[in-house]
Coordinates of C-alpha atoms and ligand atoms in Angstrom, one line a residue:
M1 CA 54.1 103.9 91.6
S2 CA 56.6 102.8 94.3
Y3 CA 58.4 105.3 96.6
R4 CA 61.6 106.5 95.1
V5 CA 64.8 107.4 97.1
L6 CA 67.7 109.2 95.8
I7 CA 71.1 108.5 97.5
L8 CA 73.9 110.8 96.5
G9 CA 77.1 109.0 97.5
A10 CA 75.4 105.4 97.2
N11 CA 78.8 103.8 97.3
G12 CA 79.8 105.5 100.6
F13 CA 79.8 103.7 104.1
I14 CA 76.3 104.8 105.0
G15 CA 75.1 105.0 101.5
S16 CA 76.0 101.4 100.6
A17 CA 74.8 99.9 103.7
L18 CA 71.5 101.9 103.5
T19 CA 71.0 100.8 99.7
A20 CA 71.5 97.2 100.7
A21 CA 68.9 97.5 103.6
I22 CA 66.2 99.3 101.4
L23 CA 66.5 96.6 98.7
R24 CA 66.3 93.9 101.3
E25 CA 63.5 95.4 103.6
R26 CA 61.3 97.8 101.6
D27 CA 59.8 97.7 98.2
W28 CA 61.1 101.2 97.2
E29 CA 63.2 102.2 94.1
V30 CA 66.7 103.6 94.8
F31 CA 68.5 105.8 92.5
G32 CA 72.2 106.3 93.3
I33 CA 75.2 108.0 92.1
D34 CA 78.9 107.9 93.1
L35 CA 82.4 107.9 91.8
S36 CA 82.8 104.2 91.9
D37 CA 80.6 101.2 92.8
H38 CA 83.1 98.7 94.7
K39 CA 81.0 98.9 97.9
L40 CA 77.8 98.0 96.2
G41 CA 78.7 94.5 94.8
E42 CA 75.8 92.7 93.4
L43 CA 73.3 95.4 94.4
T44 CA 73.9 97.2 91.1
S45 CA 72.1 94.3 89.3
N46 CA 69.0 94.8 91.4
P47 CA 66.2 95.9 89.1
R48 CA 65.0 98.4 91.8
F49 CA 68.4 100.1 91.9
K50 CA 69.4 102.6 89.3
F51 CA 73.0 103.4 89.7
I52 CA 75.4 105.8 87.7
E53 CA 79.1 106.2 88.2
G54 CA 79.6 110.1 88.3
D55 CA 80.6 113.1 90.3
I56 CA 77.6 115.1 91.8
T57 CA 79.3 118.4 91.0
I58 CA 79.9 117.5 87.4
N59 CA 76.7 115.6 86.7
R60 CA 74.5 118.4 88.0
E61 CA 71.7 117.9 85.4
W62 CA 71.5 114.2 86.5
V63 CA 71.1 115.1 90.1
K64 CA 68.6 117.9 89.4
Y65 CA 66.4 115.6 87.2
H66 CA 66.5 112.8 89.9
I67 CA 65.6 115.1 92.7
K68 CA 62.5 116.1 90.7
K69 CA 61.6 112.4 90.3
A70 CA 62.4 111.3 93.8
D71 CA 60.2 111.3 96.9
A72 CA 63.2 111.4 99.5
I73 CA 66.7 112.6 98.9
L74 CA 69.7 111.7 100.9
P75 CA 72.9 113.8 99.9
L76 CA 75.5 111.6 101.6
V77 CA 78.6 113.0 99.7
A78 CA 81.0 114.5 102.0
I79 CA 84.6 114.4 103.3
A80 CA 84.2 113.2 106.8
N81 CA 87.9 112.3 107.9
P82 CA 89.4 114.5 110.2
A83 CA 92.9 114.1 108.6
Q84 CA 91.4 115.8 105.6
Y85 CA 89.8 118.6 107.5
V86 CA 93.2 119.8 108.5
K87 CA 95.0 118.9 105.2
D88 CA 92.6 120.4 102.7
P89 CA 90.1 122.5 104.5
L90 CA 88.9 124.3 101.6
R91 CA 88.0 121.3 99.7
V92 CA 85.9 120.3 102.8
F93 CA 84.2 123.7 102.3
E94 CA 83.7 123.2 98.5
L95 CA 82.3 119.7 98.9
D96 CA 80.6 119.4 102.1
F97 CA 79.3 123.0 102.1
E98 CA 78.9 124.4 98.7
A99 CA 78.0 121.2 96.6
N100 CA 75.4 120.3 99.2
L101 CA 74.0 123.7 99.4
E102 CA 73.0 123.4 95.7
V103 CA 71.2 120.2 96.4
I104 CA 69.6 121.6 99.4
R105 CA 68.2 124.5 97.3
D106 CA 66.9 122.1 94.6
C107 CA 65.0 120.1 97.3
V108 CA 63.5 123.4 98.5
N109 CA 62.6 124.5 95.0
Y110 CA 61.1 121.3 94.0
R111 CA 59.5 120.8 97.5
K112 CA 61.1 117.4 98.0
R113 CA 61.8 115.7 101.2
L114 CA 65.4 116.1 102.4
I115 CA 67.2 113.7 104.8
F116 CA 70.4 115.3 105.5
P117 CA 73.5 114.0 107.3
S118 CA 74.4 116.6 110.1
T119 CA 77.1 115.2 112.4
S120 CA 78.0 114.5 115.9
E121 CA 81.0 116.9 115.2
I122 CA 78.6 119.8 115.3
Y123 CA 78.5 119.7 119.0
G124 CA 82.3 120.3 119.0
M125 CA 83.8 120.7 122.5
S126 CA 80.4 121.0 124.2
P127 CA 80.6 120.4 128.0
D128 CA 77.4 118.5 128.2
A129 CA 77.6 115.0 129.5
E130 CA 74.9 113.9 126.9
L131 CA 74.5 116.1 123.9
D132 CA 71.0 116.9 123.3
E133 CA 69.6 118.0 119.7
E134 CA 67.5 121.0 121.3
S135 CA 69.5 122.2 124.1
S136 CA 73.4 121.6 123.9
A137 CA 75.6 124.5 122.8
L138 CA 77.8 124.0 119.8
V139 CA 81.4 124.9 120.9
Y140 CA 84.6 125.3 118.5
G141 CA 88.0 126.3 118.7
P142 CA 89.7 129.3 117.0
V143 CA 89.9 129.8 113.3
N144 CA 93.6 128.6 113.3
K145 CA 92.4 125.2 114.5
Q146 CA 91.2 124.3 110.9
R147 CA 89.6 120.9 112.2
W148 CA 86.5 122.8 113.0
I149 CA 85.8 123.7 109.3
Y150 CA 83.8 120.6 108.8
A151 CA 81.7 121.1 111.9
A152 CA 81.2 124.8 111.0
S153 CA 80.2 123.8 107.5
K154 CA 77.7 121.3 108.6
Q155 CA 76.4 123.8 111.3
L156 CA 75.6 126.5 108.9
L157 CA 73.9 123.8 106.7
D158 CA 71.7 122.7 109.5
R159 CA 70.7 126.3 110.2
V160 CA 69.9 126.9 106.6
I161 CA 67.7 123.8 106.3
Y162 CA 66.1 124.6 109.6
A163 CA 65.3 128.1 108.4
Y164 CA 63.7 126.7 105.1
G165 CA 61.5 124.6 107.4
V166 CA 60.4 127.5 109.5
R167 CA 59.8 129.8 106.5
D168 CA 58.4 127.5 103.9
Q169 CA 57.3 124.5 105.9
F170 CA 60.1 122.6 104.0
D171 CA 60.1 118.8 104.9
Y172 CA 63.4 117.7 106.1
T173 CA 65.1 115.5 108.8
L174 CA 68.5 116.2 110.1
F175 CA 70.4 113.1 111.3
R176 CA 73.5 113.0 113.5
P177 CA 75.7 110.2 113.2
F178 CA 77.8 109.2 116.2
N179 CA 80.9 107.4 115.1
F180 CA 79.2 104.8 113.0
I181 CA 81.4 101.8 112.6
G182 CA 81.5 98.5 110.6
P183 CA 82.8 97.0 107.5
N184 CA 83.6 99.5 104.7
L185 CA 83.7 102.5 106.9
D186 CA 87.0 103.4 105.2
D187 CA 89.5 101.3 103.1
I188 CA 91.1 98.8 105.5
Y189 CA 93.7 97.7 102.7
E190 CA 95.1 101.3 102.7
A191 CA 97.9 101.2 105.4
K192 CA 98.6 104.9 105.3
E193 CA 97.9 106.5 108.6
G194 CA 95.5 109.4 108.5
S195 CA 93.4 107.8 105.5
S196 CA 90.8 106.3 107.9
R197 CA 88.9 107.0 110.9
V198 CA 90.0 105.4 114.2
F199 CA 88.1 102.1 113.9
T200 CA 89.3 101.2 110.4
Q201 CA 92.8 102.8 111.2
F202 CA 93.1 100.3 114.1
L203 CA 91.9 97.4 112.3
S204 CA 94.2 98.3 109.3
N205 CA 97.3 98.6 111.8
I206 CA 96.6 95.2 113.0
M207 CA 96.2 93.7 109.5
H208 CA 99.4 95.3 108.3
R209 CA 101.3 94.6 111.5
H210 CA 101.7 98.3 112.2
P211 CA 101.8 99.8 115.7
I212 CA 98.5 101.3 116.8
R213 CA 99.2 104.9 117.8
L214 CA 97.0 106.5 120.4
V215 CA 96.6 110.3 119.8
D216 CA 97.8 112.2 123.0
G217 CA 97.5 108.8 124.9
G218 CA 93.9 107.9 123.8
E219 CA 92.0 109.0 126.9
Q220 CA 89.5 110.8 124.6
K221 CA 86.2 109.1 124.4
R222 CA 83.7 108.4 121.5
S223 CA 80.3 106.4 121.4
F224 CA 80.4 103.9 118.7
T225 CA 77.4 102.9 116.8
Y226 CA 77.2 99.7 114.6
I227 CA 76.2 100.3 111.0
D228 CA 73.2 97.9 111.1
D229 CA 71.7 99.8 114.1
A230 CA 72.4 103.1 112.3
V231 CA 70.6 102.0 109.1
E232 CA 67.6 100.6 110.9
C233 CA 67.2 104.1 112.4
L234 CA 67.6 105.6 109.0
L235 CA 64.9 103.3 107.6
R236 CA 62.5 104.6 110.1
I237 CA 63.4 108.2 109.3
I238 CA 62.8 107.6 105.7
D239 CA 59.4 105.6 106.5
N240 CA 58.4 108.9 108.5
K241 CA 55.2 107.2 109.7
N242 CA 52.7 110.0 110.4
G243 CA 55.3 112.7 109.7
V244 CA 57.0 111.7 113.0
A245 CA 60.5 112.7 111.4
S246 CA 59.5 115.8 109.6
R247 CA 61.3 118.9 110.6
E248 CA 63.1 117.1 113.3
I249 CA 66.9 116.5 114.3
F250 CA 67.9 113.1 115.5
N251 CA 71.1 111.9 117.1
I252 CA 71.8 108.4 115.9
G253 CA 74.2 106.9 118.5
N254 CA 74.8 104.4 121.1
P255 CA 75.6 105.8 124.5
A256 CA 76.3 102.3 125.9
N257 CA 79.2 102.1 123.6
C258 CA 80.9 105.2 125.0
M259 CA 84.7 104.2 125.3
S260 CA 88.1 105.8 125.2
V261 CA 90.3 105.2 122.1
K262 CA 92.8 103.6 124.4
D263 CA 90.3 101.1 125.5
L264 CA 89.0 100.5 122.0
A265 CA 92.5 99.7 120.8
H266 CA 92.8 96.9 123.7
L267 CA 89.5 95.6 122.9
M268 CA 90.1 95.4 119.1
V269 CA 93.5 93.6 119.6
E270 CA 92.0 91.3 122.1
T271 CA 89.0 90.5 119.9
A272 CA 91.1 90.1 116.7
Q273 CA 93.0 87.2 118.5
E274 CA 89.8 85.2 118.5
F275 CA 90.3 84.7 114.8
P276 CA 92.8 82.2 113.7
Q277 CA 93.6 84.3 110.6
W278 CA 94.3 87.3 112.6
S279 CA 95.3 86.1 115.9
E280 CA 99.1 86.1 115.3
R281 CA 99.1 89.6 113.8
A282 CA 97.0 90.9 116.7
R283 CA 99.2 89.3 119.4
T284 CA 102.2 91.1 118.1
T285 CA 100.5 94.5 117.5
S286 CA 102.1 97.2 119.7
I287 CA 100.2 100.1 121.2
T288 CA 102.0 103.4 121.5
S289 CA 101.2 107.1 122.0
V290 CA 101.8 109.9 119.6
P291 CA 101.3 113.7 120.2
S292 CA 98.3 115.1 118.1
A293 CA 100.7 117.6 116.5
D294 CA 102.8 114.9 115.2
Y295 CA 99.9 112.8 113.9
Y296 CA 97.6 115.6 112.5
G297 CA 99.7 118.7 112.5
Q298 CA 99.2 122.1 114.0
Y299 CA 95.6 122.6 112.8
Y300 CA 94.1 119.8 114.9
Q301 CA 92.2 120.0 118.1
D302 CA 90.4 117.1 119.6
I303 CA 87.0 116.3 121.3
Q304 CA 87.5 114.8 124.7
T305 CA 84.0 113.1 125.3
R306 CA 81.0 112.6 122.9
V307 CA 78.0 110.9 124.2
P308 CA 74.7 111.3 122.4
S309 CA 71.4 111.8 124.2
I310 CA 69.2 109.4 122.1
R311 CA 65.9 110.2 124.2
K312 CA 64.3 111.7 121.4
T313 CA 65.3 109.3 118.7
V314 CA 64.0 106.3 120.8
E315 CA 60.7 108.1 121.8
R316 CA 59.9 109.3 118.4
L317 CA 61.0 106.5 116.1
G318 CA 60.7 103.5 118.5
W319 CA 64.2 102.7 117.8
A320 CA 67.0 101.5 120.1
P321 CA 70.5 100.3 119.1
T322 CA 71.4 96.8 120.0
A323 CA 75.0 95.9 119.0
D324 CA 77.5 96.3 121.8
L325 CA 81.1 97.3 120.8
Q326 CA 82.5 93.7 121.0
A327 CA 79.9 92.5 118.8
A328 CA 80.4 95.2 116.4
I329 CA 84.1 94.5 116.3
R330 CA 83.5 90.8 115.7
K331 CA 81.2 91.3 112.9
T332 CA 83.6 93.6 111.2
I333 CA 86.5 91.2 111.6
E334 CA 84.3 88.4 110.3
Y335 CA 83.6 90.4 107.2
Y336 CA 87.3 91.2 106.6
V337 CA 88.3 87.5 107.1
R338 CA 86.0 86.6 104.4
S339 CA 86.9 89.4 102.1
E340 CA 90.6 89.1 102.8
S341 CA 90.7 85.6 101.1
R342 CA 88.5 87.1 98.1
Y343 CA 90.9 90.3 97.9
R344 CA 93.9 88.2 97.9
C345 CA 92.5 86.0 95.1
S346 CA 91.4 89.0 93.0
A347 CA 94.9 90.6 93.5
V348 CA 96.6 87.5 92.1
E349 CA 94.1 87.4 89.2
L350 CA 94.9 91.0 88.6
K351 CA 98.6 90.4 88.7
N352 CA 98.1 87.5 86.3
I353 CA 96.2 89.7 83.8
A354 CA 98.8 92.4 84.0
Ligands
LIG401 C1 84.5 111.7 113.2 C2 84.7 112.4 112.0 O1 84.8 113.8 112.0 C3 83.4 112.0 111.1 O2 83.5 110.7 110.6 C4 82.1 112.2 111.8 O3 81.5 113.3 111.6 C5 82.1 111.9 113.2 O4 83.4 112.0 113.9 C6 81.4 110.7 113.6 O5 81.6 109.6 113.1 O6 80.7 110.8 114.5 P1 86.4 111.6 115.1 O7 85.6 110.8 116.1 O8 87.2 112.6 116.0 O9 85.6 112.5 114.1 O10 87.2 110.8 114.1 P2 88.1 109.5 114.2 O11 89.2 109.7 113.1 O12 87.4 108.2 114.2 O13 89.0 109.7 115.6 C7 88.4 109.4 116.9 C8 89.6 109.5 117.9 O14 90.8 108.6 117.5 C9 90.3 110.9 117.9 O15 90.5 111.4 119.0 C10 91.6 110.8 117.2 O16 92.6 111.7 117.6 C11 92.0 109.3 117.7 N1 92.7 108.5 116.8 C12 92.6 108.5 115.5 C13 94.0 107.9 117.4 O17 94.1 107.8 118.6 N2 94.8 107.1 116.7 C14 94.5 106.9 115.3 O18 95.2 106.2 114.6 C15 93.3 107.7 114.6

């Protein structure tokens, strides 16, 4: 019988890219659930992919049954957009923490291997130049800065999973994505600010001819990781050759792609000008600054620098990221140039049908 992977949130950014890679590069079966399937395209007709549309909190029995059937479980359902942490912190707690805790307990009860998304946010405002899975302190702001509810929820889940590993020899891997970027991170056609993370937001601003707004001047830095590199690392974690990833925590990131948000904005505008379909829009995109209190509101607090140590990930998994930031931006714009014409066509078709 072939290896079976269960992906909760298969239509998400990571879920859809991972499903595609598994079906392309491995002979495993994939079971998936999500609220919709628009990022999955033709994958849903692959005979090795069994997908249902549904909500993990409503379709509890489906989820439980498939946890029992699967060899590895990836619960990727979560709200992961900082604007939402400050707007609806309790929803973040309910979905990211409560709903996932049930899934984690099912995996423990059925003794199934869990591959769980922790987050780069877990390190919070840690002062370390490179954030290390085993030694960096996790530093958050006060409770009135509600931004930290996401990191705090994820931190407690990490600790719970770790404790099950110590007590029950429970088999898990925690992975920490560092600003994964690429096509379909968020909805680029959604022009509303705050609906996307920075990478999609800036592309969307260019596309819709809206000014790019740098929160507090944009000196804060992130390390951006192209989704193909990230997925390659996840495949190795699922492979788990000789148990190399069992009961381990891995940063998945690209320290060479550490850049300020301001420099990212300029690089994106510059790179978009290489594409005839985008060049005029990019040339006329203005870049301004906005106070974080105006952009996110009073409950926000930022992280100034976030660079992963990937020493352990490289050593244990034999993995290394390859896409530099400009290549990642180019590949993403190429994707949207192609899909924009399709999107326009289908919008016209929909209008005609209506
Ligand atoms: C993200 C999210 O919390 C999660 O997606 C995830 O857990 C994690 O980090 C990750 O991907 O590693 P953050 O990097 O702060 O957090 O999220 P972005 O929305 O991508 O913002 C990055 C920076 O750009 C922030 O400093 C933000 O203030 C700034 N920004 C955002 C702008 O300057 N302008 C904008 O229009 C949007």
